[in-house]
CSV table of C-alpha atoms in Angstrom, one decimal:
chain,number,residue,atom,x,y,z
A,1,UNK,CA,3.7,7.8,19.6
A,2,UNK,CA,4.9,4.2,18.0
A,3,UNK,CA,2.6,4.2,15.5
A,4,UNK,CA,1.6,1.0,13.5
A,5,UNK,CA,3.8,-1.7,14.5
A,6,UNK,CA,3.5,-5.5,14.3
A,7,UNK,CA,5.1,-8.5,15.9
A,8,UNK,CA,7.1,-10.9,15.0
A,9,UNK,CA,8.9,-9.3,13.2
A,10,UNK,CA,10.3,-12.9,11.1
A,11,UNK,CA,8.2,-15.8,11.8
A,12,UNK,CA,9.3,-19.7,9.9
A,13,UNK,CA,6.2,-21.9,10.1
A,14,UNK,CA,6.2,-25.7,9.2
A,15,UNK,CA,2.8,-26.9,7.4
A,16,UNK,CA,-0.3,-27.1,9.4
A,17,UNK,CA,1.1,-24.9,11.9
A,18,UNK,CA,-0.9,-21.9,12.8
A,19,UNK,CA,-0.3,-18.4,13.9
A,20,UNK,CA,-1.8,-15.2,15.1
A,21,UNK,CA,0.1,-12.0,13.3
A,22,UNK,CA,0.0,-9.2,15.8
A,23,UNK,CA,-1.4,-5.5,15.2
A,24,UNK,CA,-1.7,-2.2,16.6
A,25,UNK,CA,-2.1,1.2,16.2
A,26,UNK,CA,-2.0,4.1,19.1
A,27,UNK,CA,-3.7,6.9,16.7
A,28,UNK,CA,-7.2,5.8,17.2
A,29,UNK,CA,-7.9,5.1,13.9
A,30,UNK,CA,-10.9,3.6,13.2
A,31,UNK,CA,-10.2,2.1,9.3
A,32,UNK,CA,-7.4,-0.7,9.6
A,33,UNK,CA,-6.0,-3.7,7.1
A,34,UNK,CA,-3.7,-6.4,6.4
A,35,UNK,CA,-1.8,-6.7,3.3
A,36,UNK,CA,0.1,-8.9,1.4
A,37,UNK,CA,3.3,-8.5,-0.3
A,38,UNK,CA,4.7,-11.6,-2.9
A,39,UNK,CA,6.8,-10.8,-5.5
A,40,UNK,CA,5.3,-9.0,-9.0
A,41,UNK,CA,2.2,-9.0,-7.7
A,42,UNK,CA,2.4,-5.5,-5.1
A,43,UNK,CA,0.2,-5.3,-2.3
A,44,UNK,CA,-3.4,-7.2,-2.0
A,45,UNK,CA,-5.7,-6.6,0.3
A,46,UNK,CA,-6.5,-9.7,2.7
A,47,UNK,CA,-8.9,-8.3,5.7
A,48,UNK,CA,-9.7,-5.1,6.3
A,49,UNK,CA,-12.0,-3.4,9.5
A,50,UNK,CA,-13.7,-0.1,9.6
A,51,UNK,CA,-14.5,-0.3,13.7
A,52,UNK,CA,-14.1,-2.4,16.5
A,53,UNK,CA,-16.3,-5.6,15.5
A,54,UNK,CA,-16.4,-4.7,11.8
A,55,UNK,CA,-14.4,-6.6,8.9
A,56,UNK,CA,-14.2,-7.8,5.9
A,57,UNK,CA,-12.7,-9.4,2.9
A,58,UNK,CA,-10.7,-7.9,1.0
A,59,UNK,CA,-8.5,-9.0,-2.3
A,60,UNK,CA,-7.6,-12.4,-1.1
A,61,UNK,CA,-8.9,-13.2,2.2
A,62,UNK,CA,-8.9,-17.8,2.2
A,63,UNK,CA,-6.6,-18.9,4.7
A,64,UNK,CA,-7.0,-16.4,6.7
A,65,UNK,CA,-8.8,-14.9,9.9
A,66,UNK,CA,-9.4,-11.1,11.7
A,67,UNK,CA,-11.6,-10.3,14.4
A,68,UNK,CA,-11.4,-6.9,16.2
A,69,UNK,CA,-12.4,-6.4,19.5
A,70,UNK,CA,-10.7,-3.3,19.6
A,71,UNK,CA,-9.9,-0.2,17.9
A,72,UNK,CA,-6.1,-0.6,18.3
A,73,UNK,CA,-5.2,-4.3,17.6
A,74,UNK,CA,-6.1,-5.8,14.4
A,75,UNK,CA,-4.7,-9.1,14.5
A,76,UNK,CA,-4.7,-12.1,11.8
A,77,UNK,CA,-4.8,-15.2,12.3
A,78,UNK,CA,-3.2,-18.0,9.9
A,79,UNK,CA,-5.8,-21.7,11.3
A,80,UNK,CA,-3.5,-24.1,9.7
A,81,UNK,CA,0.1,-22.3,6.9
A,82,UNK,CA,0.8,-23.2,3.4
A,83,UNK,CA,3.8,-23.2,1.9
A,84,UNK,CA,1.5,-19.9,-0.4
A,85,UNK,CA,1.3,-18.2,1.9
A,86,UNK,CA,5.2,-17.6,2.4
A,87,UNK,CA,4.5,-13.3,2.1
A,88,UNK,CA,5.4,-10.0,3.9
A,89,UNK,CA,2.4,-9.2,5.9
A,90,UNK,CA,1.9,-5.7,5.6
A,91,UNK,CA,-0.6,-3.8,8.8
A,92,UNK,CA,-2.1,0.0,7.8
A,93,UNK,CA,-4.4,2.1,9.8
A,94,UNK,CA,-6.1,4.7,9.2
A,95,UNK,CA,-8.5,7.2,10.6
A,96,UNK,CA,-11.7,6.7,8.7
A,97,UNK,CA,-11.4,4.7,5.5
A,98,UNK,CA,-9.4,3.7,2.2
A,99,UNK,CA,-9.9,7.1,0.8
A,100,UNK,CA,-7.2,8.8,3.4
A,101,UNK,CA,-3.2,8.2,4.3
A,102,UNK,CA,-3.0,5.2,5.2
A,103,UNK,CA,0.2,4.3,7.8
A,104,UNK,CA,1.8,1.3,7.6
A,105,UNK,CA,3.8,-0.9,10.1
A,106,UNK,CA,7.4,-2.0,9.5
A,107,UNK,CA,5.6,-6.1,8.1
A,108,UNK,CA,6.3,-9.1,9.2
A,109,UNK,CA,8.6,-11.6,7.1
A,110,UNK,CA,6.6,-14.9,6.7
A,111,UNK,CA,8.4,-18.8,5.4
A,112,UNK,CA,6.3,-21.0,5.8
A,113,UNK,CA,8.4,-24.8,5.2
B,1,UNK,CA,-14.1,-2.6,-9.9
B,2,UNK,CA,-11.4,-0.7,-9.7
B,3,UNK,CA,-7.2,-1.3,-10.9
B,4,UNK,CA,-4.1,0.1,-11.0
B,5,UNK,CA,-1.4,-0.2,-13.7
B,6,UNK,CA,2.3,0.0,-13.7
B,7,UNK,CA,3.8,-1.2,-17.1
B,8,UNK,CA,6.8,0.0,-16.4
B,9,UNK,CA,8.1,-3.2,-13.6
B,10,UNK,CA,12.0,-2.6,-13.3
B,11,UNK,CA,13.9,1.1,-14.6
B,12,UNK,CA,17.2,2.1,-14.4
B,13,UNK,CA,19.2,5.4,-15.1
B,14,UNK,CA,21.8,7.5,-13.7
B,15,UNK,CA,22.3,9.5,-11.7
B,16,UNK,CA,20.9,12.6,-11.8
B,17,UNK,CA,18.9,11.9,-15.6
B,18,UNK,CA,15.2,12.2,-14.6
B,19,UNK,CA,12.7,9.4,-14.4
B,20,UNK,CA,9.1,9.3,-15.0
B,21,UNK,CA,6.7,5.8,-13.2
B,22,UNK,CA,4.2,5.6,-15.5
B,23,UNK,CA,0.3,5.5,-13.2
B,24,UNK,CA,-2.7,4.5,-15.5
B,25,UNK,CA,-5.9,3.6,-13.1
B,26,UNK,CA,-9.3,2.5,-14.0
B,27,UNK,CA,-12.4,2.9,-11.6
B,28,UNK,CA,-16.4,3.4,-12.0
B,29,UNK,CA,-16.7,6.1,-9.4
B,30,UNK,CA,-15.8,10.6,-10.4
B,31,UNK,CA,-14.8,10.7,-6.9
B,32,UNK,CA,-12.0,9.4,-6.1
B,33,UNK,CA,-8.2,9.2,-4.3
B,34,UNK,CA,-5.0,8.5,-5.7
B,35,UNK,CA,-1.6,7.2,-4.2
B,36,UNK,CA,1.8,6.8,-4.8
B,37,UNK,CA,3.7,5.2,-1.8
B,38,UNK,CA,7.9,4.0,-2.1
B,39,UNK,CA,9.2,1.5,-0.6
B,40,UNK,CA,12.9,1.8,0.0
B,41,UNK,CA,15.7,-2.0,0.2
B,42,UNK,CA,15.0,-1.0,4.6
B,43,UNK,CA,11.4,-2.5,3.9
B,44,UNK,CA,9.2,0.1,5.2
B,45,UNK,CA,6.5,2.0,3.1
B,46,UNK,CA,7.1,5.2,2.9
B,47,UNK,CA,3.6,8.0,1.9
B,48,UNK,CA,4.4,10.0,-0.9
B,49,UNK,CA,1.0,12.2,-1.8
B,50,UNK,CA,-2.6,11.5,-1.6
B,51,UNK,CA,-4.6,13.3,-4.8
B,52,UNK,CA,-8.4,13.8,-4.9
B,53,UNK,CA,-9.9,13.2,-8.2
B,54,UNK,CA,-10.9,17.1,-8.3
B,55,UNK,CA,-7.7,18.3,-8.2
B,56,UNK,CA,-6.2,17.9,-11.4
B,57,UNK,CA,-3.0,20.2,-10.4
B,58,UNK,CA,0.3,19.4,-11.2
B,59,UNK,CA,2.0,18.7,-7.5
B,60,UNK,CA,6.0,19.7,-6.8
B,61,UNK,CA,8.3,19.1,-4.5
B,62,UNK,CA,11.5,19.0,-4.5
B,63,UNK,CA,12.8,16.7,-6.5
B,64,UNK,CA,8.8,15.0,-6.8
B,65,UNK,CA,6.4,15.9,-9.2
B,66,UNK,CA,3.2,14.7,-10.1
B,67,UNK,CA,1.3,15.0,-13.7
B,68,UNK,CA,-2.8,14.0,-12.7
B,69,UNK,CA,-4.7,13.7,-16.1
B,70,UNK,CA,-8.2,11.9,-15.8
B,71,UNK,CA,-8.9,12.3,-19.5
B,72,UNK,CA,-5.9,9.5,-19.8
B,73,UNK,CA,-6.8,7.6,-15.8
B,74,UNK,CA,-3.3,8.8,-15.5
B,75,UNK,CA,-1.4,9.8,-12.2
B,76,UNK,CA,2.4,10.2,-12.8
B,77,UNK,CA,5.6,10.1,-10.6
B,78,UNK,CA,8.6,12.2,-12.1
B,79,UNK,CA,11.8,12.3,-10.4
B,80,UNK,CA,13.9,15.1,-11.2
B,81,UNK,CA,18.2,14.8,-11.4
B,82,UNK,CA,17.7,11.3,-9.6
B,83,UNK,CA,19.6,9.8,-6.8
B,84,UNK,CA,20.4,7.1,-5.8
B,85,UNK,CA,19.0,7.6,-3.0
B,86,UNK,CA,15.9,7.6,-5.1
B,87,UNK,CA,16.2,3.6,-6.1
B,88,UNK,CA,13.2,1.9,-3.8
B,89,UNK,CA,9.8,0.3,-5.5
B,90,UNK,CA,7.6,2.6,-6.1
B,91,UNK,CA,3.7,2.0,-6.0
B,92,UNK,CA,0.5,3.5,-6.6
B,93,UNK,CA,-3.0,2.9,-5.3
B,94,UNK,CA,-6.2,3.5,-5.8
B,95,UNK,CA,-9.3,4.6,-3.2
B,96,UNK,CA,-12.8,5.1,-4.2
B,97,UNK,CA,-14.4,7.5,-1.7
B,98,UNK,CA,-15.9,6.0,0.5
B,99,UNK,CA,-15.9,4.7,4.4
B,100,UNK,CA,-17.0,1.9,6.1
B,101,UNK,CA,-18.3,-1.6,3.5
B,102,UNK,CA,-16.3,-2.2,0.9
B,103,UNK,CA,-13.2,0.7,1.8
B,104,UNK,CA,-10.4,-0.8,0.4
B,105,UNK,CA,-7.4,0.7,-1.3
B,106,UNK,CA,-5.7,-1.2,-5.2
B,107,UNK,CA,-1.9,-0.8,-5.3
B,108,UNK,CA,0.0,-0.9,-8.4
B,109,UNK,CA,2.2,-3.9,-8.8
B,110,UNK,CA,5.3,-1.4,-8.3
B,111,UNK,CA,8.2,-0.1,-10.8
B,112,UNK,CA,11.6,-0.8,-8.8
B,113,UNK,CA,14.1,2.3,-10.0
B,114,UNK,CA,17.7,1.6,-9.3
B,115,UNK,CA,19.3,4.6,-9.6
B,116,UNK,CA,23.4,3.7,-10.3
B,117,UNK,CA,26.3,6.3,-9.3
């Protein structure tokens, strides 16, 4: 099993550009989530999904879109990047919910100029 | 709403010292889960422990031990005889025992531990 994979590992964007951060898992997990990590702020939940076709907002959803068309994939879309979205993004998955051990991807470091 | 507080932001110890990382949580649920994760300098997040609210037994795993006290809403983590490889950021996290909607994991802000040789 590859576990949770994220691409790209690093990305530089200009303000206003859009991009999609990819996340995939091969563990047949129903629950997937996206976090951003900023210095001194810990990890904050952006969006999460409890199964294909079902998504919901977390603590800091503004500026991000998600969809979940398959169990395996949970992409995070930035429609118009802003410097405030410079961060490290982690995708995570677990079997059913957030009360179970989350398996994290390696992270994507995003710099918005 | 659930909340996790890690009041210590940075701790520096000399190798072989014992160190305790504090975690205080808030939740209105009676059933919940607590976690500790480690983030070494390489950046990945490593799962350390998961504990449910009905199990107040202390846990020991090698040099690591955890003290869960519901009376004080705390879930503290102790590293005995610290080593340089323990240098990392440590996160405490809380989830209420729900699946489906409102299934959210809340993290503390993390404690940066530096172990000096």
